[in-house]
Amino acid sequence: MTYSEIIKQFLPQSVSPELSTNLILFAVPHDRLTEICTTLYTTHSLPLKTIKAADERATNGVFKIMYIFAVPHEKYFLVPYVAVKEGQSFPSLVKHIYESLRYEQEIHSMFGLLPEGNVFLQPFILHENWPQTSFPLRKDFKGTTRPAMIDATGPFQKIEGEGIYEIPVGPVHAGIIEPGHFRFSVAGEEIISLEPKLGYTHKGSEKLFESFTIPEMIKLSERISGDTSFTQSLAFCQAIEQLGGIKVPKRASYLRVIYSELERMANHLNDVGFILNDTAFSFGGSYGTRLREQIIQLCEELTGHRFLRGVNTIGGVTKDISPEKQQSIGALVRSLKKDFEELIEIVENKETVLNRLRGTGVLEKQTAHDYGVVGIAARASDIPVDARIDYPYAAYPDMNVQVAKRDSGDVYARYNVRIQEVINAIHIILHALNNLPSGQISQHTTLTLKPNSYTVSITEGWRGDIVYFVATDTNGKVSRVGIRDASFLNWPAVPQAVVGNIVPDFPLINKSFNLSYSGFDR
Amino acid sequence: MILILIKLLILPLLSPLCIGIIRKIDAFMQNRRGASVIQPYFDLWKLFHKDEVISPDASWIFRATPYIIFAISLMLPLGIPLLSQVESWGFFSDFLVVVYLLALMTFFLALAGIDTGSMFGGFGASREMTLSALTEAVLVFSLLPIAIISQTSNLILMATTTSSLPPITYFPIFIAFIGFFIALMAETGRIPFDNPSTHLELTMIHEAMIIEYSGKRLALIEWTAANKFLFFVLLGANIFFPYGLSTTTNLLDLLIAVGVVAMKALLLIGAIGIIESSIAKYRLFRLPDLLLTGLILGIISLIATNI
C-alpha cells in the first residue's frame, strides 16, 4: 500500500498526519486517544509495537507519548501521539488494550506522568528505594546523580486461605543466571499465584544513550541483552541508517542475515539442551550445549567474538566472510543438522521426557494475545508473528522464511518451535551463502541525521521482535532511544502459564520461555 | 571378628568410590570425559576443611543430625551378608531392623530440614516424607517374598536359602528384585525420583532438605548418602543374587568372594547409571505411581512364591 492508501484506510478524517522517516505521526487530543487507539488495535487488528514517551519540553514545552502501531507487511508505522504538559495526566488505555499496562507503568516511573485511570502504579523497574520524586528519563535529570535512598519496601500481593504459604525465591539464584525475585503462593505443590519482581539489572541504558556518541551507542545496544548482541545492535543500526538516509550494500544485508541466524541457532540449541537438562535428561543437555558451542566457536572464527559483538556498524558490517569460510560454514551447519536431527529423534522416543514437556505450562492463545506476547512464546500459542516476515529487513525479503508455529502453547510447543527454527535457520544460512552477492560490506559516508525526526526499527531476535524507537533533536543529535525487547512483553505472561502447575515444574516452564532479565530491565 | 571390622569399614572407605564410578558412567553416557573416580574423596576432604555457617535459629537437631545419620549408616551393613554365608550379627540381621534404621535416618534428615525454618528445607522434607512413606512399603514387600521362602527374616539366612534354590523357582525373586530396584532408586535419590546433580532448588528433594548445611556437617551428610547408596547396592547384589558368597571363612574363599561381590556391585552400579542416564525425572505426582508399581511387583512375587 502507498502512503496515501494507508492514511485513507486506517486514519480518521479529522487528523493531519505528517511523515517522519517511516512513521506516520499525528497528534491526538486527550479525549480522543482511547477511541483512535482502540480502533487501530481492535477494528483494524494492528499490533501495538510499543508506547514510548519523549521529553520535548526544551523545544515544544511538552512531553510526547507515542503509541506505535505497525502495519504488517508495510514499511510505515502509524503513530498517534498525545502532548502532555508538566503536571498533566494522560488517558490510560489499560481497560481497552491490556498490553499497554507495562508501558504506562514505565512512563509513570521514568517520566513522572500519570496515566489517568490506571490503578496499578507501583514503582516499575526502578527499585522501591528510589525516591518517587526523581524521574530518570526527564531531560533535567542528570544521569550521573545518585539520589538519596528512601526507606520503602514493596508489597507483594497476599493470597490467603487454609494451607496456602509463600515461597520467596531469589533475587540471587543458584547457577550463573541473572537476578529476579519470584514470590510463589502455593497450596501444597500447586502454584496458586506467581508474582515476579524484576528490575534488579536496571542500568539506565535508555538514559545512557542520550549522552553517548554513535559508536558508543552501538556498543551499548550490543549489551542490552548479551545473548542477543547482534540482533539488538542490528535494530539500532537500522534505525540510525533510516535517520541518516544510508543505503546498506546488498552484500552487507546478506551477511547480516547470516550472522542473525547464527545467533538464533546458537541460542535455540542452547535452550533445547537446557529444557532437556531441566527434565534431568542430562544426555540431551550436554548434547545441546555441545552443538551450541560449535556455532559459538564458528562465530568467533568468523568475527573474533563469540557473541558477534563489534560486527554491526552504521551502513553495514565490519567482518566479511571469505569464500573459504563460506565453505566451512556450509560444511559445519550441514553436519550439525545431522547431529541435531539425531538428538531430536532420540528425545521423541523417550516417553519420560515427553511426559514432562507435554501439557506443562500452557499459555492460552487469548492470554498470549492480550499480553501482546511475541516471538517463540506467541508462535507456540498459535499466533503467527515473525518480524522477519511481517516487517522484512536486511536481506530477509530474498529468503524463504517459514513461520514455525505450534498450537498447544505448552513447554513442548515452545521446544518444538525452537527445533523448527534451528532447521529453518540452517536453510536460510545455506541459501544466503549460495546467493551471497559481491561488493562492499559497508557504506562509508559521513553520517548526518535528519533533525527533529523519529524512526522505528524492528528486528526478530531469537526470543521475539526487538523494537528501537529513535528520535533526533533540532541539531540532528540522537535525543531519545527507546528499546522494547521481546522480554518486556513476555515476562508478564509467564505467571499466566505457571498458575495451576506444580512447583517442581516451574524451572522447566521458565526455561521454555528463557526470557532476558536485562532486556526487560535495561 | 575381622569380618565385623571389615563390615564396619567397607562402607565409609569405598562408598565415595562408588559415587565416583556412577558419576563417571553418567559422564560417559553424556559423551563427556567426567571427573576422576576418586574425585568424591577430594570433595569430602575439601568440605572437612571448610568453615561452617549455621543459622542462629537452628536447634540441636540440626547440629546433631549429621552425626546421627552417619553413625546409623555405619551400622547398616553389620547385619547383611557381605562375603560369606556364615556371618552372623543377630539383631542387625533382621531385615525389618534395616528398613527402620533407614526410616530413622530419613526422620532425622527431615527434622533437620524443617529445623532452620528455610523454605527449601521445609518442602524438601515434605516431599521426602511423602515419598519415603511409600518407599518403605515397597522395600518391605520386595524383601518379604524371600523371607517367606526361607521362613526367616534374618538377612544372612535369607541369602543362604536363595543361593541354594533351583533356578526354576528364581522367577518370583527376580520380580521382587525389580520392586527392590525401584525402592533403591527412590531411597538413594536417583533419577527418576530426584536429580542428584541439579542446582534448581525448586525441583530438589534430598538436596533441598540439606540445603542449609555447609562444611564438615555437609561432608558427613554427603558421606552418609554415599554409604547408603553402597549399602543398597550390596544388599541388592547379595540378597537377590547371593551367588559367589563364600561358604567358609577360609582366607582364599573370602578373597574369591571379594572379587565376585565387587563384580556384582559394579554390574548393579552400571545398570543404575545407564538407566538413570536414559530417562528423565518423573513429574513429582507421577512418582507415587511408580512406587505403587514397585509395591505391586512385590505382591505379585509374594503370590508367586506361594503357588
Coordinates of C-alpha atoms in Angstrom, one line a residue, chain B residues 101-275:
Chain B
L101 CA 17.2 -47.9 60.5
L102 CA 16.8 -46.3 57.1
A103 CA 13.5 -44.7 58.2
L104 CA 15.2 -43.3 61.3
M105 CA 17.8 -41.6 59.0
T106 CA 15.1 -40.1 56.9
F107 CA 13.3 -39.0 60.0
F108 CA 16.2 -37.1 61.3
L109 CA 17.1 -35.6 57.9
A110 CA 13.5 -34.3 57.5
L111 CA 13.5 -32.8 61.0
A112 CA 16.8 -31.1 60.3
G113 CA 15.4 -29.8 57.0
I114 CA 12.5 -28.1 58.8
D115 CA 14.6 -27.0 61.8
T116 CA 16.2 -23.9 60.3
G117 CA 12.8 -22.6 59.0
S118 CA 14.1 -22.3 55.5
M119 CA 11.6 -22.6 52.7
F120 CA 13.5 -25.1 50.7
G121 CA 14.3 -27.3 53.7
G122 CA 10.6 -27.4 54.5
F123 CA 9.3 -28.5 51.2
G124 CA 12.3 -30.9 50.7
A125 CA 11.3 -32.5 54.0
S126 CA 7.6 -32.6 53.0
R127 CA 8.4 -34.3 49.6
E128 CA 10.9 -36.7 51.2
M129 CA 8.4 -37.8 53.8
T130 CA 5.6 -38.3 51.2
L131 CA 7.9 -40.5 49.1
S132 CA 9.6 -42.4 51.9
A133 CA 6.3 -43.4 53.4
L134 CA 5.5 -45.2 50.1
T135 CA 9.1 -46.4 49.6
E136 CA 9.1 -48.1 53.0
A137 CA 6.3 -50.4 51.9
V138 CA 8.0 -51.2 48.6
L139 CA 11.2 -52.1 50.3
V140 CA 9.4 -54.3 52.8
F141 CA 7.3 -56.1 50.1
S142 CA 10.4 -56.6 47.9
L143 CA 12.2 -58.4 50.8
L144 CA 9.1 -60.3 52.1
P145 CA 9.0 -63.0 49.4
I146 CA 12.5 -64.1 50.2
A147 CA 11.7 -64.0 53.9
I148 CA 8.7 -66.3 53.3
I149 CA 10.6 -68.7 51.1
S150 CA 13.4 -69.0 53.6
Q151 CA 11.0 -68.9 56.6
T152 CA 13.2 -66.3 58.4
S153 CA 13.7 -62.6 58.5
N154 CA 17.4 -62.9 59.1
L155 CA 19.1 -61.5 56.0
I156 CA 22.1 -63.9 56.2
L157 CA 19.9 -66.9 56.3
M158 CA 17.8 -65.5 53.6
A159 CA 20.9 -65.2 51.3
T160 CA 21.8 -68.8 52.2
T161 CA 18.4 -70.0 51.2
T162 CA 18.2 -68.1 47.9
S163 CA 21.6 -69.3 46.9
S164 CA 20.5 -72.9 47.2
L165 CA 17.2 -72.6 45.3
P166 CA 16.9 -74.3 42.0
P167 CA 16.9 -71.8 39.1
I168 CA 13.2 -72.6 38.2
T169 CA 12.0 -71.1 41.5
Y170 CA 14.0 -68.0 40.9
F171 CA 11.4 -66.1 38.9
P172 CA 9.4 -64.6 41.8
I173 CA 12.7 -63.4 43.4
F174 CA 13.6 -61.6 40.2
I175 CA 10.2 -59.9 40.2
A176 CA 10.8 -58.9 43.8
F177 CA 14.2 -57.6 42.7
I178 CA 12.6 -55.1 40.3
G179 CA 10.5 -53.8 43.1
F180 CA 13.6 -53.5 45.2
F181 CA 15.4 -51.7 42.4
I182 CA 12.6 -49.1 42.3
A183 CA 12.9 -48.7 46.1
L184 CA 16.7 -48.3 45.7
M185 CA 16.4 -45.5 43.2
A186 CA 13.9 -43.7 45.5
E187 CA 15.9 -44.2 48.7
T188 CA 19.1 -43.1 47.2
G189 CA 17.6 -40.1 45.3
R190 CA 18.5 -41.2 41.8
I191 CA 16.6 -40.2 38.6
P192 CA 13.6 -40.6 38.0
F193 CA 13.0 -39.7 41.7
D194 CA 15.4 -36.9 42.3
N195 CA 18.3 -35.4 40.4
P196 CA 21.4 -35.5 42.5
S197 CA 23.3 -33.1 40.2
T198 CA 20.7 -30.3 39.8
H199 CA 21.1 -26.7 41.1
L200 CA 17.4 -25.9 40.8
E201 CA 16.2 -25.7 44.4
L202 CA 12.5 -25.8 43.4
T203 CA 12.9 -29.3 41.9
M204 CA 15.0 -30.8 44.7
I205 CA 14.0 -33.4 47.2
H206 CA 17.1 -34.7 49.1
E207 CA 19.3 -31.8 48.2
A208 CA 16.6 -29.3 49.4
M209 CA 16.5 -30.9 52.9
I210 CA 20.2 -30.4 53.3
I211 CA 20.4 -27.0 51.6
E212 CA 21.3 -25.2 54.9
Y213 CA 24.3 -27.4 55.6
S214 CA 27.9 -26.5 54.9
G215 CA 31.5 -27.5 55.8
K216 CA 32.0 -30.6 58.0
R217 CA 28.4 -31.4 58.6
L218 CA 27.7 -31.2 54.9
A219 CA 30.7 -33.6 54.3
L220 CA 29.2 -36.0 56.8
I221 CA 25.8 -35.9 55.1
E222 CA 27.3 -36.4 51.6
W223 CA 29.3 -39.3 53.0
T224 CA 26.2 -40.8 54.6
A225 CA 24.4 -40.5 51.3
A226 CA 27.2 -42.3 49.6
N227 CA 27.2 -45.0 52.4
K228 CA 23.5 -45.5 51.9
F229 CA 24.0 -45.9 48.2
L230 CA 26.7 -48.5 48.5
F231 CA 24.7 -50.3 51.2
F232 CA 21.7 -50.6 48.9
V233 CA 23.9 -51.9 46.1
L234 CA 25.5 -54.6 48.4
L235 CA 22.1 -55.5 49.8
G236 CA 20.6 -55.9 46.3
A237 CA 23.6 -57.8 45.0
N238 CA 23.9 -60.2 47.9
I239 CA 20.3 -60.9 48.8
F240 CA 18.8 -61.2 45.4
F241 CA 21.8 -62.7 43.7
P242 CA 23.7 -64.4 46.5
Y243 CA 26.0 -66.4 44.2
G244 CA 29.7 -66.3 44.9
L245 CA 29.3 -65.8 48.7
S246 CA 31.9 -67.9 50.4
T247 CA 30.5 -70.8 52.5
T248 CA 33.6 -70.9 54.8
T249 CA 35.8 -68.4 56.4
N250 CA 39.0 -69.5 54.6
L251 CA 41.1 -66.7 53.5
L252 CA 41.2 -68.0 49.9
D253 CA 37.4 -68.4 49.7
L254 CA 36.9 -65.0 51.1
L255 CA 39.3 -63.4 48.6
I256 CA 37.4 -65.1 45.8
A257 CA 34.2 -63.8 47.3
V258 CA 35.6 -60.2 47.4
G259 CA 36.2 -60.4 43.6
V260 CA 32.7 -61.8 42.9
V261 CA 30.9 -59.4 45.1
A262 CA 32.8 -56.5 43.6
M263 CA 31.9 -57.6 40.2
K264 CA 28.2 -57.9 41.1
A265 CA 28.2 -54.5 42.8
L266 CA 29.9 -52.9 39.7
L267 CA 27.3 -54.5 37.4
L268 CA 24.5 -53.1 39.5
I269 CA 26.1 -49.7 39.7
G270 CA 26.5 -49.8 35.9
A271 CA 22.8 -50.7 35.5
I272 CA 21.8 -47.8 37.7
G273 CA 24.0 -45.4 35.8
I274 CA 22.7 -46.5 32.4
I275 CA 19.1 -46.5 33.4

